[in-house]
């Protein structure tokens, strides 16, 4: 099954490019560390999912690029083409001239309706190229105007046009200390709208990735390109092919569907966090070895203690006492309760790995059977030069604090009515803001009371 | 890609404007090696086929034939504009882009606004329409003028009004040179306050400039150059006050150095619109992020570095110095004290080889010493443009919406009241058709209201931070 990616705004397009690059470089490498048959199966599956073949033999990404001003798209298209290894379809992009001015209302209420037909036509064309459409992967940031506002509108259109397809939104949370002053308003508006139309929101926070670059990757002068490459690696570790049902069966045919099924049992809980270990500079890879038990242990503690990366994990945090039913108010502080978790393992000796520790019922909220709350996907085929790589996609309280923080700051600003005139002039009124705040307070409350 | 049109009004406006076009050409020449007319150039210049006598259609692609500035030059005296047309930039301007008269406005806002406004209205609208038609997607009008005189102030604000009426969707950024206390034009307070009312009501963003600040920057640079540190020489074309490398090679006039600073301000402001970068900051984003309430749209600007030493590699510490300098009063274009006042919002537009981590590190470092309003504690807007200005490896433009502009406005109000109480020179204005006492009282009232808005915000400074309580959801 194939996934159609929609890249929205500067951020969505910059990251999208890195993702396709990472996927392509992974399958071109000879570091699969597995049998030739396995490797071929993996590469074919990846190609089917993300690329289509052209006569020239150069894989063409199944993607639609959207932006309201031309500079980023033209850069993205040319960078891909220059690589020689993959490219975008030269027609699958839509841009305008003026940008959205970081104004969500402009992106949603003006650009959205105005360009709906043109954009959806491009999406339809890409969808038709797929033998079987597995769903949509949209990439955007919440802070700006196009990715956020137009992105929310396009997601709604996708939902209307493809009511039975899966839609996964990849959302970038901006640095806490401003990239954009009205980022909290834009974020609140985006998240509340996406919650209606999307199946799940997979989140990456710039602050977190920045720390990974600084502390784990040892990059001195971190650029957005560095940040985007880490994000691309993490996304690749989730979306590259895996076996979902035991050894011997082929690679999963329905990655988005499988993801939704395992992780989003209830529509009130759609926020997914992502962790991937190990993460290190490329030139250190040759000198490092890891054991699966070690990786699993770290990953589990990262889950429980809500650690953002594998350094600085708080090992003191423990799950509540096994067996007793605990009202949520008595759970130990800092303990991260999960609804559902998915662990993805790639690399050598993957099939014997013991994941029992993730099935401990005390990790989970009580309303799901722990057997149903946890899934594991595996493949012996190593990913992106890492001999062993473990990822965790978690529907848990990971994003509770960041969400609460954004809503708090936005509310603070809203109370003073600052910047509201910029939104009302494009049709987003105070009542619309209030509705969005209400939606998100509800989400916060739901996650808090797990 | 969008286009912008520059409307330069009056003597000051045209002198600054002239420097702007010169330095813009220099900047594009440094970046555009192949002589191809590209989107970056098209933001300020048209490419015209001169073989058909300059009346040919614009050429949108291909080699550069003849570049014409997207500009309107307006002056009620001929001297300055004529000089431009006889100078090295004469080919950059189309004769159809000029509106001149002979007698000037006599330093009288009412003459500029009411008399010439009325007289030239149709002419101006027609010429504006023409320039707009040449634009594929017109995003912004830049008005350059001074506040203290008659033409720039009166006719300039008349044009501002016109722009709002005729092109309501296009942004209006105004660069205004404010008169100093010792201004030799006695009626400059009247002119300025009358103009302020128009700026309050019709501008999207105003960048106030004060001659004293420009003068101090010029002095500082002269000191730096003349002190001649051993073994280091200053790259001439990097100096923010210099015309080196531009078309103007003749004897520089006294105001040229100061005007170059303002020209560089405008170039840096529009750099992210014209050139690529990892975090673009377009003009509409500046307005969106820096203007929390419609009338509070006065931005304090500062530019660094002022010049670059020729032979030094720039380690990270120098980079950090650049950020610190942006918040020092030596680099500001108006006399104000933002550090001791309240920030409503702040934008940092970085050009050159600077990455997001450098930006973050410096924001964290500088934040504690700055006071931000309670509802905008993280009120930073940032942009990264990959192309540095000529002669530099990187540069920074800081735009602050800060209550420190209040004292400037209060002073203006005081100077106005001194004259107004005695009705000094009032008759020169009231005898103009269309001018009444109410024009004056409305203008001073508008200014007072503005000052009061800043006062209310200042009152919140330093007080206890009480966050409003959040919505409660029934569980």
mmCIF file of N, CA and C in Angstrom, chain A residues 39-152:
data_model
loop_
_atom_site.group_PDB
_atom_site.id
_atom_site.type_symbol
_atom_site.label_atom_id
_atom_site.label_comp_id
_atom_site.label_asym_id
_atom_site.label_seq_id
_atom_site.Cartn_x
_atom_site.Cartn_y
_atom_site.Cartn_z
ATOM 1 N N UNK A 39 16.401 -8.164 2.277
ATOM 2 C CA UNK A 39 16.728 -6.805 1.868
ATOM 3 C C UNK A 39 15.913 -6.395 0.644
ATOM 4 N N UNK A 40 15.819 -7.301 -0.292
ATOM 5 C CA UNK A 40 15.063 -6.967 -1.509
ATOM 6 C C UNK A 40 13.610 -6.706 -1.190
ATOM 7 N N UNK A 41 13.079 -7.570 -0.325
ATOM 8 C CA UNK A 41 11.675 -7.423 0.058
ATOM 9 C C UNK A 41 11.442 -6.070 0.730
ATOM 10 N N UNK A 42 12.376 -5.705 1.602
ATOM 11 C CA UNK A 42 12.313 -4.428 2.315
ATOM 12 C C UNK A 42 12.342 -3.255 1.343
ATOM 13 N N UNK A 43 13.329 -3.301 0.430
ATOM 14 C CA UNK A 43 13.472 -2.193 -0.515
ATOM 15 C C UNK A 43 12.253 -2.068 -1.414
ATOM 16 N N UNK A 44 11.750 -3.203 -1.869
ATOM 17 C CA UNK A 44 10.567 -3.137 -2.727
ATOM 18 C C UNK A 44 9.390 -2.546 -1.978
ATOM 19 N N UNK A 45 9.240 -2.972 -0.732
ATOM 20 C CA UNK A 45 8.116 -2.481 0.059
ATOM 21 C C UNK A 45 8.225 -0.979 0.283
ATOM 22 N N UNK A 46 9.450 -0.542 0.601
ATOM 23 C CA UNK A 46 9.649 0.895 0.822
ATOM 24 C C UNK A 46 9.329 1.671 -0.443
ATOM 25 N N UNK A 47 9.825 1.169 -1.555
ATOM 26 C CA UNK A 47 9.595 1.888 -2.809
ATOM 27 C C UNK A 47 8.117 1.979 -3.117
ATOM 28 N N UNK A 48 7.413 0.878 -2.871
ATOM 29 C CA UNK A 48 5.982 0.915 -3.175
ATOM 30 C C UNK A 48 5.262 1.932 -2.305
ATOM 31 N N UNK A 49 5.707 1.977 -1.030
ATOM 32 C CA UNK A 49 5.039 2.871 -0.097
ATOM 33 C C UNK A 49 5.232 4.324 -0.442
ATOM 34 N N UNK A 50 6.480 4.701 -0.749
ATOM 35 C CA UNK A 50 6.801 6.122 -0.802
ATOM 36 C C UNK A 50 7.179 6.654 -2.167
ATOM 37 N N UNK A 51 7.514 5.745 -3.097
ATOM 38 C CA UNK A 51 7.984 6.237 -4.380
ATOM 39 C C UNK A 51 7.238 5.556 -5.502
ATOM 40 N N UNK A 52 7.201 6.221 -6.659
ATOM 41 C CA UNK A 52 6.745 5.468 -7.818
ATOM 42 C C UNK A 52 7.839 5.534 -8.868
ATOM 43 N N UNK A 53 7.834 4.554 -9.747
ATOM 44 C CA UNK A 53 8.930 4.467 -10.714
ATOM 45 C C UNK A 53 8.608 5.279 -11.938
ATOM 46 N N UNK A 54 9.615 5.905 -12.485
ATOM 47 C CA UNK A 54 9.441 6.586 -13.761
ATOM 48 C C UNK A 54 10.309 5.880 -14.784
ATOM 49 N N UNK A 55 10.144 6.220 -16.041
ATOM 50 C CA UNK A 55 10.939 5.533 -17.070
ATOM 51 C C UNK A 55 12.426 5.701 -16.836
ATOM 52 N N UNK A 56 12.805 6.868 -16.302
ATOM 53 C CA UNK A 56 14.232 7.122 -16.121
ATOM 54 C C UNK A 56 14.832 6.232 -15.043
ATOM 55 N N UNK A 57 13.966 5.591 -14.263
ATOM 56 C CA UNK A 57 14.490 4.721 -13.213
ATOM 57 C C UNK A 57 14.720 5.441 -11.909
ATOM 58 N N UNK A 58 14.677 6.747 -11.940
ATOM 59 C CA UNK A 58 14.852 7.509 -10.696
ATOM 60 C C UNK A 58 13.524 7.505 -9.945
ATOM 61 N N UNK A 59 13.545 7.048 -8.702
ATOM 62 C CA UNK A 59 12.282 7.004 -7.954
ATOM 63 C C UNK A 59 11.703 8.409 -7.758
ATOM 64 N N UNK A 60 10.390 8.499 -7.901
ATOM 65 C CA UNK A 60 9.718 9.779 -7.730
ATOM 66 C C UNK A 60 8.879 9.721 -6.466
ATOM 67 N N UNK A 61 9.095 10.657 -5.576
ATOM 68 C CA UNK A 61 8.394 10.634 -4.295
ATOM 69 C C UNK A 61 6.900 10.812 -4.500
ATOM 70 N N UNK A 62 6.123 10.073 -3.731
ATOM 71 C CA UNK A 62 4.666 10.234 -3.803
ATOM 72 C C UNK A 62 4.314 11.402 -2.893
ATOM 73 N N UNK A 63 4.475 12.599 -3.431
ATOM 74 C CA UNK A 63 4.272 13.752 -2.560
ATOM 75 C C UNK A 63 3.680 14.927 -3.303
ATOM 76 N N UNK A 64 2.954 15.731 -2.558
ATOM 77 C CA UNK A 64 2.444 16.995 -3.079
ATOM 78 C C UNK A 64 3.038 18.099 -2.213
ATOM 79 N N UNK A 65 3.661 19.079 -2.861
ATOM 80 C CA UNK A 65 4.296 20.167 -2.115
ATOM 81 C C UNK A 65 3.416 21.402 -2.204
ATOM 82 N N UNK A 66 3.101 21.964 -1.051
ATOM 83 C CA UNK A 66 2.221 23.135 -1.035
ATOM 84 C C UNK A 66 2.869 24.244 -0.217
ATOM 85 N N UNK A 67 2.898 25.441 -0.773
ATOM 86 C CA UNK A 67 3.359 26.589 0.007
ATOM 87 C C UNK A 67 2.763 27.834 -0.611
ATOM 88 N N UNK A 68 2.627 28.893 0.190
ATOM 89 C CA UNK A 68 2.011 30.092 -0.341
ATOM 90 C C UNK A 68 3.033 31.075 -0.863
ATOM 91 N N UNK A 69 4.314 30.679 -0.844
ATOM 92 C CA UNK A 69 5.291 31.502 -1.539
ATOM 93 C C UNK A 69 6.332 30.564 -2.141
ATOM 94 N N UNK A 70 6.998 31.015 -3.189
ATOM 95 C CA UNK A 70 7.716 30.060 -4.037
ATOM 96 C C UNK A 70 9.115 29.632 -3.602
ATOM 97 N N UNK A 71 9.792 30.422 -2.746
ATOM 98 C CA UNK A 71 11.220 30.167 -2.544
ATOM 99 C C UNK A 71 11.542 28.765 -2.040
ATOM 100 N N UNK A 72 10.794 28.311 -1.025
ATOM 101 C CA UNK A 72 11.144 27.032 -0.406
ATOM 102 C C UNK A 72 10.881 25.862 -1.336
ATOM 103 N N UNK A 73 9.747 25.886 -1.998
ATOM 104 C CA UNK A 73 9.427 24.787 -2.917
ATOM 105 C C UNK A 73 10.452 24.698 -4.022
ATOM 106 N N UNK A 74 10.838 25.831 -4.570
ATOM 107 C CA UNK A 74 11.789 25.725 -5.687
ATOM 108 C C UNK A 74 13.123 25.194 -5.182
ATOM 109 N N UNK A 75 13.516 25.595 -3.970
ATOM 110 C CA UNK A 75 14.739 25.047 -3.388
ATOM 111 C C UNK A 75 14.625 23.555 -3.181
ATOM 112 N N UNK A 76 13.483 23.132 -2.610
ATOM 113 C CA UNK A 76 13.271 21.720 -2.295
ATOM 114 C C UNK A 76 13.310 20.879 -3.561
ATOM 115 N N UNK A 77 12.604 21.313 -4.591
ATOM 116 C CA UNK A 77 12.580 20.551 -5.837
ATOM 117 C C UNK A 77 13.978 20.414 -6.413
ATOM 118 N N UNK A 78 14.724 21.510 -6.394
ATOM 119 C CA UNK A 78 16.041 21.421 -7.033
ATOM 120 C C UNK A 78 17.018 20.614 -6.209
ATOM 121 N N UNK A 79 16.938 20.687 -4.887
ATOM 122 C CA UNK A 79 17.842 19.880 -4.056
ATOM 123 C C UNK A 79 17.608 18.400 -4.297
ATOM 124 N N UNK A 80 16.331 18.015 -4.383
ATOM 125 C CA UNK A 80 16.021 16.606 -4.602
ATOM 126 C C UNK A 80 16.560 16.156 -5.954
ATOM 127 N N UNK A 81 16.298 16.957 -6.970
ATOM 128 C CA UNK A 81 16.732 16.575 -8.311
ATOM 129 C C UNK A 81 18.246 16.472 -8.389
ATOM 130 N N UNK A 82 18.934 17.372 -7.689
ATOM 131 C CA UNK A 82 20.406 17.371 -7.733
ATOM 132 C C UNK A 82 21.001 16.108 -7.142
ATOM 133 N N UNK A 83 20.251 15.475 -6.218
ATOM 134 C CA UNK A 83 20.820 14.303 -5.556
ATOM 135 C C UNK A 83 21.058 13.177 -6.553
ATOM 136 N N UNK A 84 20.254 13.166 -7.602
ATOM 137 C CA UNK A 84 20.428 12.122 -8.605
ATOM 138 C C UNK A 84 19.817 10.798 -8.216
ATOM 139 N N UNK A 85 19.410 10.673 -6.940
ATOM 140 C CA UNK A 85 18.918 9.369 -6.494
ATOM 141 C C UNK A 85 17.405 9.303 -6.407
ATOM 142 N N UNK A 86 16.794 10.453 -6.278
ATOM 143 C CA UNK A 86 15.335 10.483 -6.238
ATOM 144 C C UNK A 86 14.925 11.891 -6.597
ATOM 145 N N UNK A 87 13.637 12.065 -6.849
ATOM 146 C CA UNK A 87 13.183 13.427 -7.097
ATOM 147 C C UNK A 87 11.687 13.524 -6.846
ATOM 148 N N UNK A 88 11.201 14.738 -6.926
ATOM 149 C CA UNK A 88 9.768 14.968 -6.849
ATOM 150 C C UNK A 88 9.212 15.039 -8.263
ATOM 151 N N UNK A 89 7.943 14.735 -8.387
ATOM 152 C CA UNK A 89 7.268 14.930 -9.661
ATOM 153 C C UNK A 89 7.230 16.429 -9.941
ATOM 154 N N UNK A 90 7.679 16.817 -11.130
ATOM 155 C CA UNK A 90 7.804 18.256 -11.394
ATOM 156 C C UNK A 90 6.468 18.984 -11.428
ATOM 157 N N UNK A 91 5.362 18.231 -11.466
ATOM 158 C CA UNK A 91 4.069 18.926 -11.489
ATOM 159 C C UNK A 91 3.360 18.921 -10.148
ATOM 160 N N UNK A 92 3.850 18.090 -9.226
ATOM 161 C CA UNK A 92 3.081 17.915 -7.991
ATOM 162 C C UNK A 92 3.362 18.984 -6.945
ATOM 163 N N UNK A 93 3.278 20.221 -7.354
ATOM 164 C CA UNK A 93 3.449 21.247 -6.328
ATOM 165 C C UNK A 93 2.533 22.415 -6.621
ATOM 166 N N UNK A 94 2.192 23.104 -5.570
ATOM 167 C CA UNK A 94 1.321 24.264 -5.696
ATOM 168 C C UNK A 94 1.906 25.392 -4.879
ATOM 169 N N UNK A 95 2.127 26.544 -5.505
ATOM 170 C CA UNK A 95 2.531 27.659 -4.666
ATOM 171 C C UNK A 95 1.930 28.958 -5.159
ATOM 172 N N UNK A 96 1.932 29.908 -4.278
ATOM 173 C CA UNK A 96 1.456 31.238 -4.594
ATOM 174 C C UNK A 96 2.622 32.182 -4.422
ATOM 175 N N UNK A 97 2.308 33.467 -4.369
ATOM 176 C CA UNK A 97 3.417 34.403 -4.341
ATOM 177 C C UNK A 97 3.680 35.046 -3.000
ATOM 178 N N UNK A 98 2.606 35.142 -2.181
ATOM 179 C CA UNK A 98 2.793 36.049 -1.068
ATOM 180 C C UNK A 98 2.950 35.461 0.320
ATOM 181 N N UNK A 99 2.751 34.184 0.512
ATOM 182 C CA UNK A 99 2.903 33.667 1.867
ATOM 183 C C UNK A 99 1.692 34.000 2.732
ATOM 184 N N UNK A 100 1.638 33.379 3.920
ATOM 185 C CA UNK A 100 0.481 33.590 4.789
ATOM 186 C C UNK A 100 0.772 34.541 5.929
ATOM 187 N N UNK A 101 1.972 35.059 5.989
ATOM 188 C CA UNK A 101 2.289 36.047 7.016
ATOM 189 C C UNK A 101 2.144 35.545 8.432
ATOM 190 N N UNK A 102 2.420 34.246 8.665
ATOM 191 C CA UNK A 102 2.285 33.692 10.014
ATOM 192 C C UNK A 102 0.871 33.842 10.561
ATOM 193 N N UNK A 103 -0.076 34.030 9.667
ATOM 194 C CA UNK A 103 -1.433 34.285 10.124
ATOM 195 C C UNK A 103 -2.311 33.074 9.843
ATOM 196 N N UNK A 104 -2.680 32.338 10.890
ATOM 197 C CA UNK A 104 -3.469 31.114 10.742
ATOM 198 C C UNK A 104 -4.763 31.409 9.996
ATOM 199 N N UNK A 105 -5.382 32.522 10.339
ATOM 200 C CA UNK A 105 -6.659 32.859 9.703
ATOM 201 C C UNK A 105 -6.481 33.065 8.210
ATOM 202 N N UNK A 106 -5.381 33.652 7.823
ATOM 203 C CA UNK A 106 -5.088 33.850 6.416
ATOM 204 C C UNK A 106 -4.932 32.501 5.711
ATOM 205 N N UNK A 107 -4.187 31.589 6.361
ATOM 206 C CA UNK A 107 -3.973 30.270 5.764
ATOM 207 C C UNK A 107 -5.275 29.491 5.648
ATOM 208 N N UNK A 108 -6.078 29.544 6.719
ATOM 209 C CA UNK A 108 -7.282 28.708 6.803
ATOM 210 C C UNK A 108 -8.463 29.303 6.042
ATOM 211 N N UNK A 109 -8.749 30.589 6.296
ATOM 212 C CA UNK A 109 -9.979 31.172 5.746
ATOM 213 C C UNK A 109 -9.810 31.801 4.381
ATOM 214 N N UNK A 110 -8.595 32.204 4.031
ATOM 215 C CA UNK A 110 -8.407 32.860 2.735
ATOM 216 C C UNK A 110 -7.762 31.904 1.736
ATOM 217 N N UNK A 111 -6.557 31.461 2.037
ATOM 218 C CA UNK A 111 -5.859 30.593 1.084
ATOM 219 C C UNK A 111 -6.535 29.252 0.906
ATOM 220 N N UNK A 112 -7.057 28.714 2.002
ATOM 221 C CA UNK A 112 -7.678 27.399 1.934
ATOM 222 C C UNK A 112 -8.766 27.329 0.865
ATOM 223 N N UNK A 113 -9.867 28.051 1.088
ATOM 224 C CA UNK A 113 -10.962 27.976 0.122
ATOM 225 C C UNK A 113 -10.531 28.397 -1.288
ATOM 226 N N UNK A 114 -9.652 29.409 -1.334
ATOM 227 C CA UNK A 114 -9.255 29.915 -2.646
ATOM 228 C C UNK A 114 -8.541 28.859 -3.479
ATOM 229 N N UNK A 115 -7.714 28.071 -2.824
ATOM 230 C CA UNK A 115 -6.871 27.150 -3.588
ATOM 231 C C UNK A 115 -7.243 25.702 -3.399
ATOM 232 N N UNK A 116 -8.380 25.472 -2.781
ATOM 233 C CA UNK A 116 -8.799 24.096 -2.456
ATOM 234 C C UNK A 116 -8.789 23.204 -3.697
ATOM 235 N N UNK A 117 -9.408 23.697 -4.753
ATOM 236 C CA UNK A 117 -9.547 22.838 -5.932
ATOM 237 C C UNK A 117 -8.195 22.451 -6.504
ATOM 238 N N UNK A 118 -7.343 23.440 -6.673
ATOM 239 C CA UNK A 118 -6.037 23.157 -7.269
ATOM 240 C C UNK A 118 -5.251 22.164 -6.435
ATOM 241 N N UNK A 119 -5.252 22.373 -5.121
ATOM 242 C CA UNK A 119 -4.483 21.487 -4.258
ATOM 243 C C UNK A 119 -5.069 20.085 -4.262
ATOM 244 N N UNK A 120 -6.374 19.987 -4.129
ATOM 245 C CA UNK A 120 -6.990 18.658 -4.074
ATOM 246 C C UNK A 120 -6.826 17.913 -5.397
ATOM 247 N N UNK A 121 -6.772 18.641 -6.499
ATOM 248 C CA UNK A 121 -6.514 17.991 -7.788
ATOM 249 C C UNK A 121 -5.172 17.290 -7.782
ATOM 250 N N UNK A 122 -4.169 17.989 -7.255
ATOM 251 C CA UNK A 122 -2.832 17.405 -7.197
ATOM 252 C C UNK A 122 -2.833 16.162 -6.313
ATOM 253 N N UNK A 123 -3.544 16.268 -5.175
ATOM 254 C CA UNK A 123 -3.596 15.124 -4.267
ATOM 255 C C UNK A 123 -4.290 13.945 -4.951
ATOM 256 N N UNK A 124 -5.370 14.253 -5.621
ATOM 257 C CA UNK A 124 -6.132 13.200 -6.318
ATOM 258 C C UNK A 124 -5.249 12.484 -7.329
ATOM 259 N N UNK A 125 -4.446 13.267 -8.071
ATOM 260 C CA UNK A 125 -3.562 12.669 -9.083
ATOM 261 C C UNK A 125 -2.580 11.708 -8.430
ATOM 262 N N UNK A 126 -1.987 12.146 -7.308
ATOM 263 C CA UNK A 126 -1.037 11.274 -6.620
ATOM 264 C C UNK A 126 -1.739 10.033 -6.096
ATOM 265 N N UNK A 127 -2.938 10.225 -5.568
ATOM 266 C CA UNK A 127 -3.676 9.084 -5.018
ATOM 267 C C UNK A 127 -3.984 8.073 -6.120
ATOM 268 N N UNK A 128 -4.319 8.589 -7.297
ATOM 269 C CA UNK A 128 -4.653 7.680 -8.400
ATOM 270 C C UNK A 128 -3.467 6.872 -8.869
ATOM 271 N N UNK A 129 -2.261 7.409 -8.672
ATOM 272 C CA UNK A 129 -1.074 6.662 -9.094
ATOM 273 C C UNK A 129 -0.820 5.448 -8.212
ATOM 274 N N UNK A 130 -1.452 5.425 -7.050
ATOM 275 C CA UNK A 130 -1.202 4.318 -6.127
ATOM 276 C C UNK A 130 -2.077 3.127 -6.493
ATOM 277 N N UNK A 131 -1.461 1.948 -6.527
ATOM 278 C CA UNK A 131 -2.271 0.749 -6.752
ATOM 279 C C UNK A 131 -3.279 0.595 -5.638
ATOM 280 N N UNK A 132 -2.762 0.740 -4.421
ATOM 281 C CA UNK A 132 -3.675 0.748 -3.279
ATOM 282 C C UNK A 132 -3.272 1.898 -2.380
ATOM 283 N N UNK A 133 -4.224 2.764 -2.068
ATOM 284 C CA UNK A 133 -3.911 3.936 -1.256
ATOM 285 C C UNK A 133 -3.975 3.579 0.217
ATOM 286 N N UNK A 134 -2.841 3.730 0.899
ATOM 287 C CA UNK A 134 -2.798 3.387 2.321
ATOM 288 C C UNK A 134 -3.118 4.547 3.230
ATOM 289 N N UNK A 135 -3.247 5.742 2.656
ATOM 290 C CA UNK A 135 -3.564 6.874 3.516
ATOM 291 C C UNK A 135 -2.677 8.068 3.230
ATOM 292 N N UNK A 136 -2.842 9.089 4.037
ATOM 293 C CA UNK A 136 -2.133 10.349 3.832
ATOM 294 C C UNK A 136 -1.263 10.702 5.024
ATOM 295 N N UNK A 137 -0.117 11.262 4.724
ATOM 296 C CA UNK A 137 0.816 11.705 5.747
ATOM 297 C C UNK A 137 1.053 13.190 5.482
ATOM 298 N N UNK A 138 0.525 14.057 6.354
ATOM 299 C CA UNK A 138 0.716 15.481 6.107
ATOM 300 C C UNK A 138 1.803 16.001 7.040
ATOM 301 N N UNK A 139 2.632 16.913 6.524
ATOM 302 C CA UNK A 139 3.735 17.424 7.323
ATOM 303 C C UNK A 139 3.614 18.936 7.422
ATOM 304 N N UNK A 140 3.654 19.429 8.648
ATOM 305 C CA UNK A 140 3.460 20.863 8.839
ATOM 306 C C UNK A 140 4.005 21.306 10.183
ATOM 307 N N UNK A 141 4.137 22.619 10.341
ATOM 308 C CA UNK A 141 4.445 23.129 11.668
ATOM 309 C C UNK A 141 3.194 23.829 12.184
ATOM 310 N N UNK A 142 3.138 24.052 13.495
ATOM 311 C CA UNK A 142 1.933 24.684 14.047
ATOM 312 C C UNK A 142 2.117 26.173 14.204
ATOM 313 N N UNK A 143 3.381 26.637 14.080
ATOM 314 C CA UNK A 143 3.673 27.992 14.511
ATOM 315 C C UNK A 143 3.374 29.050 13.472
ATOM 316 N N UNK A 144 3.493 28.678 12.194
ATOM 317 C CA UNK A 144 3.407 29.686 11.147
ATOM 318 C C UNK A 144 1.987 29.895 10.659
ATOM 319 N N UNK A 145 1.878 30.239 9.362
ATOM 320 C CA UNK A 145 0.564 30.546 8.820
ATOM 321 C C UNK A 145 0.085 29.530 7.800
ATOM 322 N N UNK A 146 1.013 29.073 6.941
ATOM 323 C CA UNK A 146 0.605 28.154 5.885
ATOM 324 C C UNK A 146 0.482 26.735 6.404
ATOM 325 N N UNK A 147 1.582 26.196 6.917
ATOM 326 C CA UNK A 147 1.545 24.829 7.431
ATOM 327 C C UNK A 147 0.406 24.664 8.410
ATOM 328 N N UNK A 148 0.257 25.641 9.289
ATOM 329 C CA UNK A 148 -0.737 25.520 10.345
ATOM 330 C C UNK A 148 -2.150 25.759 9.826
ATOM 331 N N UNK A 149 -2.395 26.944 9.274
ATOM 332 C CA UNK A 149 -3.758 27.289 8.857
ATOM 333 C C UNK A 149 -4.197 26.549 7.608
ATOM 334 N N UNK A 150 -3.406 26.681 6.555
ATOM 335 C CA UNK A 150 -3.766 25.977 5.328
ATOM 336 C C UNK A 150 -3.710 24.474 5.566
ATOM 337 N N UNK A 151 -2.763 24.047 6.398
ATOM 338 C CA UNK A 151 -2.636 22.630 6.724
ATOM 339 C C UNK A 151 -3.896 22.088 7.379
ATOM 340 N N UNK A 152 -4.458 22.857 8.303
ATOM 341 C CA UNK A 152 -5.689 22.426 8.962
ATOM 342 C C UNK A 152 -6.822 22.340 7.953
#
